Amino acid sequence: MNDANSDDPRGDAPENHTPTETDSGTGAGDRDDRGRDPRDDSTQIANEERRRHTPFISAIVAAIGAWVALSVLIYDVGAAGLWNNVLVGGAVFVAGAYNYYRLVNDLPLSVGVGSLVAILGVWLIVAPALLGMTSGFWSTLASGLLIAGLAGYNAYEAREARTVATEPDAGAP
């Protein structure tokens, strides 16, 4: 029985069925979109738009890392603060530049490097208090907040991209 007021937009006519809606029962050849992202088009477009900004974010993280390392020339910090900012800032700069390099050369973003930089950002948040930094306290704290947030976002994006790339085919047996 076909109800004209039915909420089913497909109807019962065979011409309204797409090849992906038919099932041979074997699991082979039922999909016509092999290799495509299984999510809907609006999600794909949003993900592509976010990934376009990822190299820019990696460059910002590297620049903030350089600022942390060079801020010891501006602020009069003690020996512990000096070594902390130089070593951690240098590591953040190198790791951020590495991720930027990978993205510019069409290589996937490294999840491990992004996660490491996020952890170093968290360290920069707590280090000024632990090391007793009075001069440069707020600069290091704010830099740590920015690094942790941006690098955490990069690590999330890298994990998301890897998940999409390694997802098993929904139509495969």
Coordinates of N, CA and C in Angstrom, one line a residue:
M1 N 0.9 -1.2 0.0 CA 0.0 0.0 0.0 C 0.9 1.2 0.0
N2 N 0.7 2.1 -0.9 CA 1.5 3.3 -1.0 C 0.6 4.5 -0.6
D3 N 1.1 5.2 0.5 CA 0.4 6.3 1.0 C 1.0 7.6 0.5
A4 N 0.3 8.4 -0.1 CA 0.8 9.7 -0.7 C 1.3 10.6 0.4
N5 N 0.7 10.5 1.6 CA 1.1 11.4 2.7 C 2.2 10.8 3.5
S6 N 2.9 9.8 3.1 CA 3.9 9.1 3.8 C 5.1 10.0 4.0
D7 N 5.8 9.7 5.1 CA 7.1 10.5 5.4 C 8.3 9.9 4.7
D8 N 8.1 8.7 4.0 CA 9.2 8.1 3.4 C 9.5 8.8 2.1
P9 N 10.7 9.5 1.9 CA 10.9 10.2 0.7 C 11.3 9.3 -0.5
R10 N 11.7 8.1 -0.2 CA 12.1 7.2 -1.3 C 11.0 6.7 -2.1
G11 N 9.9 6.4 -1.5 CA 8.8 5.8 -2.2 C 9.1 4.4 -2.4
D12 N 8.2 3.7 -3.2 CA 8.5 2.3 -3.5 C 8.9 2.0 -4.9
A13 N 9.1 3.1 -5.7 CA 9.5 2.9 -7.1 C 11.0 2.5 -7.2
P14 N 11.3 1.5 -8.0 CA 12.7 1.1 -8.1 C 13.6 2.2 -8.6
E15 N 13.1 3.1 -9.4 CA 14.0 4.2 -9.9 C 14.5 5.1 -8.8
N16 N 13.9 5.1 -7.6 CA 14.3 5.9 -6.5 C 15.4 5.3 -5.7
H17 N 15.8 4.0 -5.9 CA 16.8 3.3 -5.2 C 18.2 3.6 -5.8
T18 N 19.2 4.0 -5.0 CA 20.5 4.1 -5.5 C 21.3 2.8 -5.4
P19 N 22.4 2.7 -6.1 CA 23.2 1.5 -6.0 C 23.7 1.1 -4.6
T20 N 23.9 2.2 -3.7 CA 24.4 1.9 -2.4 C 23.3 1.3 -1.5
E21 N 22.0 1.5 -1.9 CA 20.9 1.0 -1.1 C 20.6 -0.5 -1.4
T22 N 21.1 -1.0 -2.6 CA 20.8 -2.4 -2.9 C 21.9 -3.2 -2.2
D23 N 21.4 -4.4 -1.9 CA 22.3 -5.3 -1.2 C 22.3 -6.7 -1.9
S24 N 23.4 -7.1 -2.4 CA 23.5 -8.4 -3.1 C 23.6 -9.6 -2.1
G25 N 23.9 -9.2 -0.8 CA 24.0 -10.3 0.2 C 25.4 -10.8 0.3
T26 N 26.3 -10.5 -0.7 CA 27.6 -11.0 -0.7 C 28.6 -10.0 0.0
G27 N 28.2 -8.8 0.0 CA 29.1 -7.7 0.6 C 30.1 -7.2 -0.5
A28 N 30.1 -7.8 -1.6 CA 31.1 -7.3 -2.7 C 30.3 -6.6 -3.7
G29 N 30.9 -5.4 -4.1 CA 30.3 -4.6 -5.1 C 29.1 -3.8 -4.8
D30 N 28.7 -3.7 -3.6 CA 27.5 -3.0 -3.2 C 27.7 -1.5 -3.1
R31 N 28.9 -1.1 -2.9 CA 29.2 0.4 -2.8 C 29.8 0.9 -4.1
D32 N 29.3 2.1 -4.4 CA 29.9 2.7 -5.6 C 30.8 3.9 -5.3
D33 N 31.1 4.0 -4.0 CA 32.0 5.2 -3.5 C 33.2 4.7 -2.9
R34 N 33.9 3.8 -3.4 CA 35.1 3.2 -2.8 C 36.1 4.3 -2.6
G35 N 36.8 4.3 -1.4 CA 37.8 5.3 -1.1 C 37.3 6.6 -0.6
R36 N 36.1 6.9 -0.6 CA 35.6 8.2 -0.1 C 35.4 8.2 1.4
D37 N 35.4 9.3 2.0 CA 35.2 9.5 3.4 C 33.7 9.1 3.6
P38 N 33.5 8.2 4.6 CA 32.1 7.7 4.8 C 31.2 8.7 5.4
R39 N 31.7 9.8 5.9 CA 30.8 10.8 6.5 C 30.2 11.7 5.4
D40 N 29.2 12.4 5.8 CA 28.4 13.2 4.9 C 29.3 14.4 4.3
D41 N 28.8 15.0 3.2 CA 29.6 16.0 2.5 C 29.8 17.2 3.4
S42 N 28.9 17.7 4.2 CA 29.1 18.9 5.0 C 30.2 18.6 6.0
T43 N 30.3 17.4 6.6 CA 31.3 17.1 7.6 C 32.7 17.1 6.9
Q44 N 32.7 16.6 5.6 CA 34.0 16.6 4.9 C 34.4 18.0 4.6
I45 N 33.5 18.8 4.2 CA 33.9 20.2 3.9 C 34.4 20.9 5.1
A46 N 33.7 20.8 6.2 CA 34.2 21.4 7.5 C 35.6 20.9 7.9
N47 N 35.8 19.6 7.7 CA 37.1 19.0 8.1 C 38.2 19.5 7.2
E48 N 37.9 19.7 5.9 CA 38.9 20.2 5.0 C 39.2 21.7 5.3
E49 N 38.2 22.4 5.7 CA 38.4 23.8 6.0 C 39.3 23.9 7.3
R50 N 39.0 23.1 8.3 CA 39.9 23.1 9.5 C 41.3 22.7 9.2
R51 N 41.5 21.7 8.3 CA 42.8 21.2 8.0 C 43.6 22.2 7.2
R52 N 43.0 23.1 6.5 CA 43.7 24.2 5.8 C 44.4 25.1 6.8
H53 N 43.8 25.3 8.0 CA 44.4 26.2 9.0 C 45.5 25.6 9.8
T54 N 45.6 24.3 9.7 CA 46.6 23.5 10.6 C 48.0 24.0 10.4
P55 N 48.5 24.1 9.1 CA 49.9 24.6 9.0 C 50.1 26.0 9.6
F56 N 49.1 26.8 9.5 CA 49.2 28.2 10.1 C 49.3 28.1 11.6
I57 N 48.5 27.2 12.2 CA 48.5 27.0 13.6 C 49.9 26.4 14.1
S58 N 50.5 25.5 13.3 CA 51.8 24.9 13.6 C 52.9 26.0 13.5
A59 N 52.7 26.9 12.6 CA 53.7 28.1 12.5 C 53.6 29.0 13.7
I60 N 52.3 29.2 14.1 CA 52.1 30.1 15.3 C 52.7 29.4 16.6
V61 N 52.6 28.1 16.7 CA 53.1 27.4 17.8 C 54.7 27.5 17.8
A62 N 55.2 27.3 16.6 CA 56.7 27.5 16.5 C 57.2 28.9 16.9
A63 N 56.4 29.9 16.4 CA 56.8 31.3 16.7 C 56.7 31.6 18.3
I64 N 55.6 31.0 18.9 CA 55.5 31.2 20.3 C 56.7 30.5 21.1
G65 N 57.0 29.3 20.6 CA 58.2 28.6 21.1 C 59.5 29.4 21.0
A66 N 59.7 30.1 19.9 CA 60.8 30.9 19.7 C 60.8 32.1 20.7
W67 N 59.5 32.7 20.9 CA 59.4 33.8 21.8 C 59.8 33.3 23.2
V68 N 59.3 32.1 23.6 CA 59.6 31.7 25.0 C 61.2 31.5 25.1
A69 N 61.8 31.0 24.1 CA 63.3 30.8 24.2 C 64.0 32.1 24.2
L70 N 63.5 33.1 23.5 CA 64.2 34.4 23.4 C 63.8 35.4 24.4
S71 N 62.7 35.1 25.2 CA 62.2 36.0 26.2 C 63.2 36.2 27.3
V72 N 64.1 35.2 27.5 CA 65.1 35.4 28.5 C 66.1 36.5 28.3
L73 N 66.1 37.0 27.1 CA 66.9 38.2 26.7 C 66.3 39.5 27.2
I74 N 64.9 39.4 27.3 CA 64.2 40.6 27.7 C 64.0 40.7 29.2
Y75 N 63.6 39.5 29.8 CA 63.2 39.4 31.2 C 64.4 39.0 32.0
D76 N 64.6 39.5 33.2 CA 65.7 39.1 34.0 C 65.2 37.9 34.9
V77 N 65.4 36.7 34.4 CA 65.0 35.5 35.1 C 66.2 34.8 35.7
G78 N 65.9 34.0 36.7 CA 67.0 33.3 37.4 C 67.5 32.2 36.5
A79 N 68.5 31.5 37.0 CA 69.1 30.4 36.2 C 68.2 29.3 35.9
A80 N 67.3 28.9 36.8 CA 66.4 27.8 36.5 C 65.4 28.3 35.4
G81 N 64.8 29.5 35.6 CA 63.9 30.0 34.6 C 64.6 30.2 33.2
L82 N 65.8 30.6 33.2 CA 66.6 30.8 32.0 C 66.7 29.4 31.2
W83 N 67.1 28.4 31.9 CA 67.3 27.1 31.3 C 66.0 26.5 30.9
N84 N 65.0 26.7 31.7 CA 63.6 26.2 31.4 C 63.1 26.8 30.1
N85 N 63.1 28.1 30.1 CA 62.6 28.8 28.9 C 63.4 28.5 27.6
V86 N 64.7 28.5 27.7 CA 65.5 28.2 26.5 C 65.3 26.8 26.0
L87 N 65.3 25.8 26.9 CA 65.2 24.4 26.5 C 63.8 24.1 26.1
V88 N 62.8 24.5 26.8 CA 61.4 24.1 26.5 C 61.0 25.0 25.3
G89 N 61.3 26.2 25.2 CA 61.0 27.1 24.1 C 61.6 26.6 22.8
G90 N 62.9 26.2 22.9 CA 63.6 25.6 21.8 C 62.9 24.3 21.3
A91 N 62.6 23.5 22.2 CA 61.9 22.2 21.8 C 60.6 22.5 21.2
V92 N 59.8 23.4 21.7 CA 58.5 23.8 21.1 C 58.7 24.3 19.7
F93 N 59.7 25.2 19.6 CA 60.0 25.8 18.2 C 60.4 24.7 17.2
V94 N 61.2 23.8 17.6 CA 61.7 22.7 16.7 C 60.5 21.8 16.3
A95 N 59.7 21.4 17.3 CA 58.6 20.5 17.1 C 57.5 21.2 16.2
G96 N 57.2 22.5 16.5 CA 56.2 23.2 15.8 C 56.7 23.4 14.3
A97 N 58.0 23.7 14.1 CA 58.5 23.9 12.8 C 58.5 22.5 12.0
Y98 N 58.7 21.4 12.8 CA 58.7 20.1 12.2 C 57.3 19.8 11.7
N99 N 56.3 20.0 12.5 CA 54.9 19.8 12.0 C 54.5 20.7 10.9
Y100 N 55.0 22.0 10.9 CA 54.7 22.9 9.8 C 55.3 22.4 8.5
Y101 N 56.6 21.9 8.6 CA 57.3 21.4 7.5 C 56.5 20.2 6.9
R102 N 56.1 19.3 7.8 CA 55.3 18.1 7.3 C 54.0 18.5 6.6
L103 N 53.3 19.4 7.1 CA 52.0 19.8 6.5 C 52.2 20.6 5.2
V104 N 53.3 21.4 5.1 CA 53.5 22.1 3.9 C 53.9 21.1 2.7
N105 N 54.6 20.0 3.1 CA 55.0 19.1 2.1 C 54.0 17.9 2.0
D106 N 52.8 18.1 2.3 CA 51.7 17.2 2.2 C 51.9 15.8 2.9
L107 N 52.6 15.9 4.0 CA 52.8 14.7 4.9 C 51.8 14.9 6.0
P108 N 51.3 13.8 6.6 CA 50.3 14.0 7.7 C 51.0 14.6 9.0
L109 N 50.2 15.3 9.7 CA 50.7 15.9 11.0 C 51.0 14.8 11.9
S110 N 52.1 14.9 12.7 CA 52.5 13.9 13.6 C 51.7 14.0 14.9
V111 N 51.0 13.0 15.3 CA 50.2 13.0 16.5 C 51.1 13.1 17.7
G112 N 52.2 12.3 17.7 CA 53.1 12.3 18.8 C 53.8 13.6 19.1
V113 N 54.2 14.3 18.0 CA 54.8 15.6 18.2 C 53.8 16.6 18.7
G114 N 52.6 16.6 18.1 CA 51.6 17.5 18.6 C 51.3 17.3 20.0
S115 N 51.2 16.0 20.5 CA 50.9 15.7 21.9 C 52.1 16.2 22.8
L116 N 53.3 15.9 22.3 CA 54.4 16.4 23.1 C 54.5 17.9 23.3
V117 N 54.2 18.6 22.2 CA 54.2 20.1 22.3 C 53.0 20.5 23.3
A118 N 51.9 19.9 23.2 CA 50.8 20.2 24.2 C 51.2 20.0 25.6
I119 N 51.9 18.9 25.9 CA 52.4 18.6 27.2 C 53.5 19.7 27.6
L120 N 54.3 20.1 26.7 CA 55.3 21.1 27.0 C 54.6 22.4 27.3
G121 N 53.5 22.7 26.6 CA 52.7 23.9 26.9 C 52.1 23.9 28.3
V122 N 51.6 22.7 28.7 CA 51.1 22.6 30.1 C 52.3 22.8 31.1
W123 N 53.5 22.3 30.8 CA 54.6 22.5 31.6 C 54.9 24.0 31.8
L124 N 54.8 24.7 30.6 CA 55.1 26.2 30.7 C 54.0 26.9 31.5
I125 N 52.9 26.3 31.7 CA 51.8 27.0 32.5 C 52.2 26.9 34.0
V126 N 52.7 25.7 34.4 CA 53.0 25.5 35.8 C 54.4 25.9 36.2
A127 N 55.4 25.9 35.2 CA 56.8 26.1 35.5 C 57.1 27.5 36.2
P128 N 56.4 28.6 35.8 CA 56.8 29.8 36.4 C 56.5 29.8 37.9
A129 N 55.5 29.2 38.4 CA 55.2 29.1 39.8 C 56.1 28.1 40.5
L130 N 56.4 27.0 39.8 CA 57.3 26.0 40.5 C 58.8 26.5 40.5
L131 N 59.2 27.3 39.5 CA 60.6 27.7 39.5 C 60.7 29.1 40.2
G132 N 59.7 29.7 40.6 CA 59.7 30.9 41.3 C 60.1 32.1 40.4
M133 N 59.6 32.1 39.2 CA 59.9 33.2 38.3 C 59.1 34.4 38.6
T134 N 59.7 35.5 38.9 CA 59.0 36.7 39.1 C 58.9 37.6 37.9
S135 N 60.1 37.7 37.2 CA 60.1 38.5 36.0 C 59.8 37.5 34.8
G136 N 58.9 37.9 34.0 CA 58.5 37.0 32.9 C 57.5 35.9 33.2
F137 N 57.0 36.0 34.4 CA 56.0 35.1 34.9 C 54.8 35.0 34.0
W138 N 54.2 36.2 33.7 CA 53.0 36.2 32.9 C 53.2 35.9 31.4
S139 N 54.4 36.3 30.9 CA 54.7 36.0 29.6 C 54.8 34.4 29.4
T140 N 55.5 33.8 30.3 CA 55.7 32.3 30.2 C 54.4 31.6 30.4
L141 N 53.6 32.1 31.3 CA 52.2 31.5 31.6 C 51.3 31.6 30.4
A142 N 51.2 32.8 29.8 CA 50.4 33.1 28.6 C 50.9 32.3 27.4
S143 N 52.2 32.2 27.3 CA 52.7 31.4 26.2 C 52.4 30.0 26.3
G144 N 52.5 29.5 27.6 CA 52.1 28.1 27.8 C 50.7 27.8 27.5
L145 N 49.8 28.7 27.9 CA 48.4 28.5 27.6 C 48.1 28.5 26.1
L146 N 48.7 29.4 25.4 CA 48.6 29.4 23.9 C 49.1 28.1 23.3
I147 N 50.3 27.7 23.7 CA 51.0 26.5 23.2 C 50.1 25.3 23.5
A148 N 49.7 25.1 24.7 CA 48.9 24.0 25.1 C 47.6 23.9 24.3
G149 N 46.9 25.0 24.1 CA 45.7 25.0 23.4 C 45.9 24.7 21.9
L150 N 46.8 25.4 21.3 CA 47.0 25.3 19.9 C 47.6 23.9 19.5
A151 N 48.5 23.5 20.3 CA 49.1 22.2 20.0 C 48.2 21.0 20.3
G152 N 47.3 21.2 21.4 CA 46.3 20.2 21.6 C 45.3 20.1 20.5
Y153 N 45.0 21.2 19.9 CA 44.1 21.3 18.7 C 44.8 20.5 17.6
N154 N 46.0 20.8 17.3 CA 46.8 20.2 16.3 C 46.8 18.7 16.5
A155 N 47.1 18.2 17.7 CA 47.1 16.8 18.0 C 45.8 16.2 17.8
Y156 N 44.7 16.9 18.1 CA 43.3 16.4 17.8 C 43.1 16.2 16.4
E157 N 43.5 17.2 15.6 CA 43.3 17.2 14.1 C 44.1 16.1 13.5
A158 N 45.3 15.9 14.0 CA 46.2 14.8 13.5 C 45.5 13.4 13.8
R159 N 45.0 13.3 15.0 CA 44.3 12.0 15.3 C 43.1 11.8 14.5
E160 N 42.3 12.9 14.3 CA 41.1 12.8 13.4 C 41.5 12.4 12.0
A161 N 42.5 13.0 11.5 CA 42.9 12.7 10.1 C 43.4 11.3 10.0
R162 N 44.1 10.8 10.9 CA 44.6 9.4 10.9 C 43.4 8.5 11.0
T163 N 42.4 8.8 11.9 CA 41.3 7.9 12.0 C 40.5 7.8 10.7
V164 N 40.3 8.9 10.0 CA 39.6 8.9 8.7 C 40.4 8.1 7.7
A165 N 41.7 8.2 7.7 CA 42.6 7.5 6.7 C 42.6 6.0 7.0
T166 N 42.5 5.6 8.2 CA 42.6 4.2 8.6 C 41.3 3.5 8.9
E167 N 40.2 4.2 8.7 CA 38.9 3.6 9.0 C 38.7 2.5 8.0
P168 N 38.2 1.3 8.5 CA 37.9 0.3 7.5 C 36.7 0.6 6.7
D169 N 36.7 0.1 5.5 CA 35.5 0.4 4.6 C 34.3 -0.1 5.2
A170 N 33.2 0.7 5.2 CA 31.9 0.3 5.8 C 31.3 -0.9 5.0
G171 N 31.6 -0.9 3.7 CA 30.9 -2.0 2.9 C 31.8 -3.2 2.8
A172 N 33.0 -3.2 3.3 CA 33.9 -4.4 3.1 C 33.4 -5.5 4.1
P173 N 33.6 -6.7 3.7 CA 33.2 -7.8 4.6 C 34.1 -8.0 5.8

